[in-house]
Short mmCIF file of C-alpha atoms in Angstrom, two decimals:
data_model
loop_
_atom_site.label_atom_id
_atom_site.label_comp_id
_atom_site.label_asym_id
_atom_site.label_seq_id
_atom_site.Cartn_x
_atom_site.Cartn_y
_atom_site.Cartn_z
CA ALA A 1 0.11 -0.14 -0.13
CA PRO A 2 1.40 3.61 -0.63
CA LEU A 3 1.14 4.56 3.17
CA PRO A 4 1.72 0.99 4.97
CA ALA A 5 -0.12 0.65 8.41
CA GLN A 6 2.11 1.01 11.43
CA LYS A 7 1.29 -0.01 14.87
CA ARG A 8 2.88 3.33 16.38
CA PRO A 9 4.00 5.77 13.85
CA ALA A 10 6.86 7.84 14.65
CA PRO A 11 6.03 11.55 15.10
CA PRO A 12 5.32 13.97 12.22
CA VAL A 13 8.81 14.89 10.74
CA SER A 14 9.82 18.50 11.35
CA GLN A 15 9.69 20.41 8.03
CA ASP A 16 12.68 19.94 6.14
CA LYS A 17 13.66 22.19 3.23
CA ALA A 18 11.22 20.49 1.04
CA MET A 19 8.47 20.41 3.91
CA THR A 20 7.35 16.91 3.66
CA TRP A 21 6.17 14.28 6.09
CA HIS A 22 6.81 10.46 6.37
CA SER A 23 7.67 7.96 8.72
CA PRO A 24 11.22 6.71 8.14
CA PRO A 25 12.57 4.62 6.30
CA SER A 26 9.59 5.23 4.15
CA PRO A 27 9.84 7.86 1.38
CA ALA A 28 7.69 11.33 1.81
CA ARG A 29 3.94 11.01 1.29
CA ILE A 30 2.98 14.55 2.08
CA LYS A 31 4.44 17.84 1.07
CA TRP A 32 3.37 21.57 1.84
CA VAL A 33 2.57 23.27 -1.43
CA ALA A 34 0.99 26.65 -0.43
CA GLU A 35 -1.11 28.88 1.71
CA TYR A 36 -4.16 31.20 0.61
CA ARG A 37 -5.67 34.05 2.73
CA ASN A 38 -6.84 36.67 0.27
CA ALA A 39 -7.03 38.09 -2.97
CA PHE A 40 -3.04 38.70 -3.21
CA ASP A 41 -2.41 35.13 -2.57
CA VAL A 42 -4.31 33.94 -5.67
CA GLY A 43 -2.97 36.84 -7.98
CA ALA A 44 -6.46 38.53 -7.96
CA LYS A 45 -4.81 41.84 -6.50
CA LYS A 46 -1.45 43.16 -6.62
CA LYS A 47 -0.24 45.15 -3.61
CA ARG A 48 -0.36 48.83 -3.79
CA SER A 49 2.65 50.85 -4.65
CA PHE A 50 4.63 53.17 -2.65
CA ILE A 51 3.09 56.02 -4.52
CA ASP A 52 -0.42 54.49 -4.15
CA ARG A 53 -0.18 54.36 -0.58
CA LEU A 54 0.83 58.08 -0.61
CA ALA A 55 -1.87 59.27 -2.66
CA GLY A 56 -4.33 57.71 -0.23
CA LYS A 57 -5.87 55.13 -2.88
CA SER A 58 -7.84 52.65 -1.03
CA GLU A 59 -8.94 48.84 -2.07
CA GLU A 60 -11.32 46.43 -1.19
CA VAL A 61 -9.44 43.05 -0.68
CA ILE A 62 -11.55 39.72 0.30
CA TRP A 63 -9.58 38.22 3.48
CA ILE A 64 -10.11 34.80 4.83
CA GLN A 65 -10.08 35.39 8.38
CA ARG A 66 -11.70 32.30 10.56
CA PRO A 67 -12.14 29.34 7.87
CA LEU A 68 -14.35 26.63 9.04
CA SER A 69 -15.08 24.59 5.78
CA VAL A 70 -13.39 24.05 2.44
CA ALA A 71 -14.21 22.39 -0.81
CA VAL A 72 -12.59 21.99 -4.22
CA ASP A 73 -13.87 21.30 -7.68
CA ASP A 74 -12.77 19.58 -10.59
CA LYS A 75 -11.17 22.67 -11.96
CA GLY A 76 -9.18 23.45 -8.88
CA VAL A 77 -11.59 26.30 -7.65
CA ILE A 78 -11.16 26.54 -3.87
CA PHE A 79 -14.55 27.05 -2.06
CA VAL A 80 -14.09 28.38 1.54
CA GLY A 81 -16.79 28.75 4.28
CA ASP A 82 -15.36 31.62 6.40
CA PHE A 83 -16.93 33.03 9.80
CA THR A 84 -16.53 36.59 8.79
CA ALA A 85 -16.26 36.49 4.99
CA GLY A 86 -19.14 33.69 4.52
CA VAL A 87 -18.53 31.67 1.19
CA VAL A 88 -15.60 32.90 -0.66
CA ALA A 89 -14.27 31.29 -3.99
CA MET A 90 -10.67 31.40 -5.12
CA ASP A 91 -9.27 30.37 -8.48
CA PRO A 92 -5.35 30.47 -8.44
CA ALA A 93 -5.18 29.34 -11.90
CA ALA A 94 -7.51 32.37 -13.22
CA LYS A 95 -6.33 34.31 -10.41
CA LYS A 96 -9.91 35.40 -9.20
CA ILE A 97 -11.54 35.47 -5.96
CA TRP A 98 -15.30 36.48 -5.32
CA ALA A 99 -17.66 36.35 -2.65
CA PHE A 100 -21.19 34.60 -2.50
CA SER A 101 -24.25 36.15 -1.38
CA THR A 102 -27.90 34.86 -0.54
CA VAL A 103 -31.14 36.00 -2.31
CA SER A 104 -30.97 38.69 0.58
CA GLY A 105 -27.59 40.11 -0.58
CA ALA A 106 -26.12 38.97 2.46
CA THR A 107 -23.29 36.39 2.95
CA LEU A 108 -23.87 33.14 4.71
CA ALA A 109 -23.40 33.78 8.39
CA THR A 110 -21.64 30.43 9.78
CA PRO A 111 -20.86 28.23 6.74
CA THR A 112 -19.61 25.16 8.95
CA GLY A 113 -19.84 22.78 5.96
CA LEU A 114 -19.30 22.95 2.16
CA ALA A 115 -19.60 20.44 -0.80
CA VAL A 116 -19.32 21.25 -4.42
CA ASP A 117 -20.05 19.09 -7.69
CA SER A 118 -19.67 20.08 -11.35
CA LYS A 119 -22.45 22.65 -11.33
CA LEU A 120 -23.48 23.41 -7.69
CA VAL A 121 -21.90 24.39 -4.39
CA TYR A 122 -23.71 23.34 -1.06
CA ALA A 123 -23.12 25.55 2.17
CA ALA A 124 -24.24 24.48 5.60
CA SER A 125 -25.08 27.11 8.28
CA ALA A 126 -25.25 25.98 11.61
CA ASN A 127 -26.58 29.22 13.47
CA THR A 128 -29.41 29.82 10.98
CA ASN A 129 -30.42 26.12 10.44
CA GLN A 130 -29.90 26.55 6.70
CA VAL A 131 -28.58 24.40 3.74
CA VAL A 132 -27.95 26.92 0.90
CA VAL A 133 -27.29 26.02 -2.83
CA PHE A 134 -25.39 28.26 -5.15
CA ASP A 135 -24.35 28.25 -8.54
CA LYS A 136 -20.50 28.54 -8.85
CA GLU A 137 -20.81 32.22 -9.54
CA GLY A 138 -22.35 32.81 -5.92
CA ARG A 139 -25.94 33.35 -6.36
CA GLN A 140 -28.29 31.41 -4.18
CA LEU A 141 -30.50 28.86 -6.17
CA SER A 142 -32.56 27.16 -3.36
CA ALA A 143 -32.47 26.30 0.51
CA LEU A 144 -33.33 23.87 2.95
CA THR A 145 -34.20 25.48 6.39
CA LYS A 146 -35.53 24.91 10.18
CA ASN A 147 -38.97 24.31 8.54
CA ASP A 148 -37.53 21.37 6.47
CA GLY A 149 -36.01 19.62 9.76
CA ILE A 150 -32.94 21.41 9.32
CA ASN A 151 -31.34 21.81 13.04
CA ARG A 152 -27.48 22.82 13.43
CA PRO A 153 -26.07 21.43 10.19
CA VAL A 154 -22.39 21.11 10.03
CA GLY A 155 -20.74 18.65 7.33
CA LEU A 156 -21.88 18.13 3.78
CA ALA A 157 -20.80 15.84 1.35
CA VAL A 158 -22.27 15.17 -2.31
CA ASP A 159 -21.81 12.33 -5.02
CA GLU A 160 -23.02 13.71 -8.12
CA GLY A 161 -22.91 10.37 -10.11
CA ARG A 162 -25.36 8.67 -7.39
CA ASP A 163 -27.60 11.83 -7.12
CA LEU A 164 -26.74 11.92 -3.35
CA LEU A 165 -26.31 15.07 -0.84
CA LEU A 166 -25.41 14.02 2.82
CA VAL A 167 -26.32 16.61 5.53
CA VAL A 168 -25.09 16.18 8.94
CA ASN A 169 -27.84 17.31 11.25
CA GLY A 170 -25.85 17.89 14.46
CA GLY A 171 -28.54 19.34 16.32
CA GLU A 172 -30.60 16.22 15.99
CA HIS A 173 -27.59 13.67 16.03
CA THR A 174 -28.40 12.31 12.64
CA VAL A 175 -27.46 12.39 9.08
CA ARG A 176 -29.85 12.96 6.32
CA LEU A 177 -29.72 11.60 2.85
CA TYR A 178 -31.21 14.13 0.05
CA ASN A 179 -31.26 13.95 -3.73
CA ARG A 180 -29.46 17.04 -5.46
CA SER A 181 -32.84 18.35 -5.78
CA LEU A 182 -33.32 18.41 -2.04
CA LYS A 183 -35.61 15.75 -1.73
CA LEU A 184 -35.45 13.73 1.49
CA LEU A 185 -34.59 10.08 0.87
CA LYS A 186 -33.49 8.75 4.33
CA THR A 187 -32.53 9.81 7.69
CA ILE A 188 -30.08 7.64 9.90
CA GLY A 189 -28.87 7.98 13.51
CA GLY A 190 -30.32 9.38 16.92
CA ARG A 191 -28.14 10.25 19.84
CA GLY A 192 -26.30 7.20 21.25
CA SER A 193 -23.29 5.06 21.14
CA GLU A 194 -24.48 2.05 19.54
CA GLU A 195 -23.44 1.23 15.99
CA GLY A 196 -24.98 3.71 13.67
CA GLN A 197 -26.01 6.10 16.27
CA PHE A 198 -24.20 9.53 16.61
CA ASN A 199 -23.09 12.17 19.65
CA PHE A 200 -22.84 15.71 17.90
CA PRO A 201 -21.51 14.54 14.59
CA SER A 202 -19.70 16.88 12.69
CA TYR A 203 -18.23 16.50 9.23
CA ALA A 204 -18.60 13.82 6.52
CA CYS A 205 -17.18 12.80 3.10
CA MET A 206 -18.06 10.15 0.50
CA VAL A 207 -15.85 7.19 0.31
CA PRO A 208 -15.92 6.41 -3.29
CA GLY A 209 -16.74 2.52 -4.13
CA VAL A 210 -18.01 1.80 -0.44
CA GLY A 211 -20.17 4.76 0.81
CA PHE A 212 -19.67 7.81 3.01
CA ALA A 213 -17.69 8.47 6.46
CA VAL A 214 -19.00 10.48 9.35
CA VAL A 215 -17.05 12.17 11.89
CA ASP A 216 -19.03 11.13 15.12
CA THR A 217 -17.28 13.93 17.42
CA GLY A 218 -18.99 13.22 20.93
CA ASN A 219 -18.36 9.55 20.49
CA PHE A 220 -14.60 10.03 19.46
CA ARG A 221 -15.07 7.91 16.23
CA ILE A 222 -15.33 7.68 12.58
CA GLN A 223 -18.25 5.47 11.35
CA ILE A 224 -18.67 4.27 7.41
CA PHE A 225 -21.89 3.35 5.91
CA ASP A 226 -22.91 2.05 2.62
CA TYR A 227 -24.57 4.34 0.19
CA ASN A 228 -27.89 3.55 1.52
CA GLY A 229 -26.93 4.36 5.28
CA ARG A 230 -26.21 0.91 6.28
CA PHE A 231 -23.34 0.80 9.00
CA ILE A 232 -20.32 -0.92 8.06
CA ARG A 233 -17.80 -0.28 10.52
CA ALA A 234 -16.57 2.23 13.07
CA PHE A 235 -12.88 3.06 14.35
CA GLY A 236 -11.30 5.42 17.17
CA LYS A 237 -11.10 6.35 20.82
CA ALA A 238 -10.51 9.07 22.87
CA GLY A 239 -7.04 9.71 23.69
CA ASP A 240 -3.72 11.33 23.12
CA MET A 241 -1.69 8.51 21.13
CA PRO A 242 -1.48 8.35 17.48
CA GLY A 243 -4.47 6.93 15.90
CA GLN A 244 -6.52 8.05 19.05
CA VAL A 245 -8.62 11.40 18.52
CA SER A 246 -9.39 14.05 21.05
CA ARG A 247 -11.47 16.84 18.90
CA PRO A 248 -12.01 15.10 15.31
CA LYS A 249 -13.48 17.87 12.72
CA GLY A 250 -12.91 17.63 9.01
CA ILE A 251 -12.85 14.29 6.99
CA ALA A 252 -11.60 13.65 3.61
CA VAL A 253 -10.70 10.71 1.33
CA ASP A 254 -7.47 10.79 -1.13
CA PRO A 255 -7.15 9.08 -4.48
CA ASP A 256 -6.12 5.76 -2.84
CA GLY A 257 -8.91 5.59 -0.62
CA HIS A 258 -6.87 6.76 2.95
CA LEU A 259 -9.15 9.08 5.25
CA TYR A 260 -7.66 12.05 6.38
CA VAL A 261 -9.15 13.37 9.80
CA ALA A 262 -8.55 17.15 11.04
CA ASP A 263 -7.91 17.03 14.79
CA GLY A 264 -8.79 20.39 16.44
CA ALA A 265 -7.21 19.49 20.06
CA PHE A 266 -4.09 17.83 18.58
CA CYS A 267 -3.72 20.49 15.59
CA ASN A 268 -2.71 17.99 13.17
CA LEU A 269 -4.23 15.54 10.41
CA GLN A 270 -4.07 11.90 11.12
CA ILE A 271 -4.46 9.58 7.96
CA PHE A 272 -6.04 6.10 8.33
CA ASP A 273 -6.66 3.21 6.23
CA GLN A 274 -10.43 2.14 6.00
CA GLU A 275 -9.92 -0.40 8.57
CA GLY A 276 -8.97 2.38 11.14
CA ARG A 277 -5.05 1.54 11.16
CA ILE A 278 -3.29 4.77 11.78
CA LEU A 279 -0.69 5.29 8.78
CA LEU A 280 0.56 9.08 9.18
CA PRO A 281 0.27 12.17 11.62
CA VAL A 282 1.04 15.44 9.59
CA GLY A 283 1.69 18.51 11.33
CA THR A 284 1.86 20.21 14.89
CA GLY A 285 0.58 23.34 16.49
CA GLY A 286 1.76 26.53 15.77
CA THR A 287 1.61 29.42 13.20
CA ARG A 288 4.51 28.56 10.55
CA LYS A 289 3.70 26.98 7.12
CA GLY A 290 2.56 23.27 7.77
CA GLN A 291 1.66 24.05 11.32
CA PHE A 292 -1.75 24.45 12.44
CA GLN A 293 -4.30 26.07 14.94
CA VAL A 294 -7.66 24.51 15.41
CA PRO A 295 -7.60 22.87 11.82
CA THR A 296 -11.31 22.30 10.92
CA GLY A 297 -12.48 21.50 7.35
CA ILE A 298 -10.73 19.29 4.74
CA ALA A 299 -11.04 18.39 1.13
CA ILE A 300 -9.09 16.64 -1.28
CA ASP A 301 -9.09 16.85 -5.09
CA ALA A 302 -8.81 14.02 -7.89
CA SER A 303 -4.95 14.86 -8.04
CA GLY A 304 -4.10 14.43 -4.31
CA GLY A 305 -4.21 18.15 -3.58
CA ILE A 306 -5.08 18.56 0.11
CA TYR A 307 -6.82 21.60 1.36
CA VAL A 308 -7.18 22.36 5.17
CA ALA A 309 -9.28 25.00 6.87
CA ASP A 310 -6.47 26.18 9.13
CA GLN A 311 -9.05 28.07 11.44
CA ILE A 312 -7.19 30.30 14.16
CA ASN A 313 -4.47 31.27 11.67
CA GLY A 314 -6.94 32.34 9.14
CA ARG A 315 -5.69 30.50 6.02
CA ILE A 316 -6.15 27.24 3.68
CA GLN A 317 -3.24 25.23 3.51
CA LYS A 318 -2.51 23.12 0.72
CA PHE A 319 -0.38 20.12 0.88
CA GLN A 320 -0.07 17.17 -1.95
CA TYR A 321 -0.21 13.58 -1.65
CA LEU A 322 2.60 11.96 -3.23
CA ARG A 323 1.64 8.72 -4.64
CA GLU A 324 4.00 5.61 -4.69
CA GLU A 325 5.11 5.30 -8.27
CA LYS A 326 4.44 1.99 -9.61
CA VAL A 327 7.47 0.41 -11.43
CA PRO A 328 6.45 -1.99 -14.25
CA PRO A 329 7.87 -5.48 -13.53
CA SER A 330 11.14 -6.52 -15.77
CA PRO A 331 10.36 -8.40 -18.84
CA THR A 332 10.96 -12.16 -18.51
CA PRO A 333 14.20 -13.31 -20.36
CA GLN A 334 13.27 -15.40 -23.47
#
């Protein structure tokens, strides 16, 4: 496997010149790439010259200040749910940044969860009990509200091919399964600690070929279900050792099926296989590149780009999963 399981992995390697993480003697598997805080970081704005500053020329710049969630689409556009700025889109390739607004013209108050497909962006607002659907340009199209049974939604996940949208309904300790037209298909869970029950669930992600995973924060575990919401397995327990969790938050899956869990207390990412074996911890607490202060949402694109909402540091950090190169077997001598 690209990331071999370990009983007790070594602590994260301190950032070397390449800023990579591995467990010796294995090769590096995670590399730091970039950070995004504002329009300057994506090239959408140029910093004012000295002459401009003397002349008092002002400019409005969108800043990420307290990111709670992140999603990325197949074109590399990064969508950020920020406590201050609302939902913001960043396109580093096109050097663009833009803010989303609801039909009332306001920004979404507390975008705790985001999901994106080829056409739509879904945002959950915990404090206002909403799940809002936007187009990619940031215009609101539709919404679910408290009248629809939405109660402190947190994580979202979408599978366009299966026409499936997951809403983690944290206030009811359930996960709701909708189609992408917002028709309710099924509700699973309820408060408890048995298989398939939840205690303040938070984030979720699709697990291709399997179903979906839910961070059961209050029970200190990850639960995996099939696409119909049937329980498959759970792993994790409270503790401060590698492989244990303290304040699990965001979750995502890389192209090889490994599960990445952001832990707000440990200020790191932990990478697991789907059986729950710890493979690699990434990062430590701090303000430097590759360090975190309360990481929350996490998203991974098809090429293995890893995007983490580094909440208190006010930024999105990007890493890259370095897939193992497959060496073709030597031809058999004739």
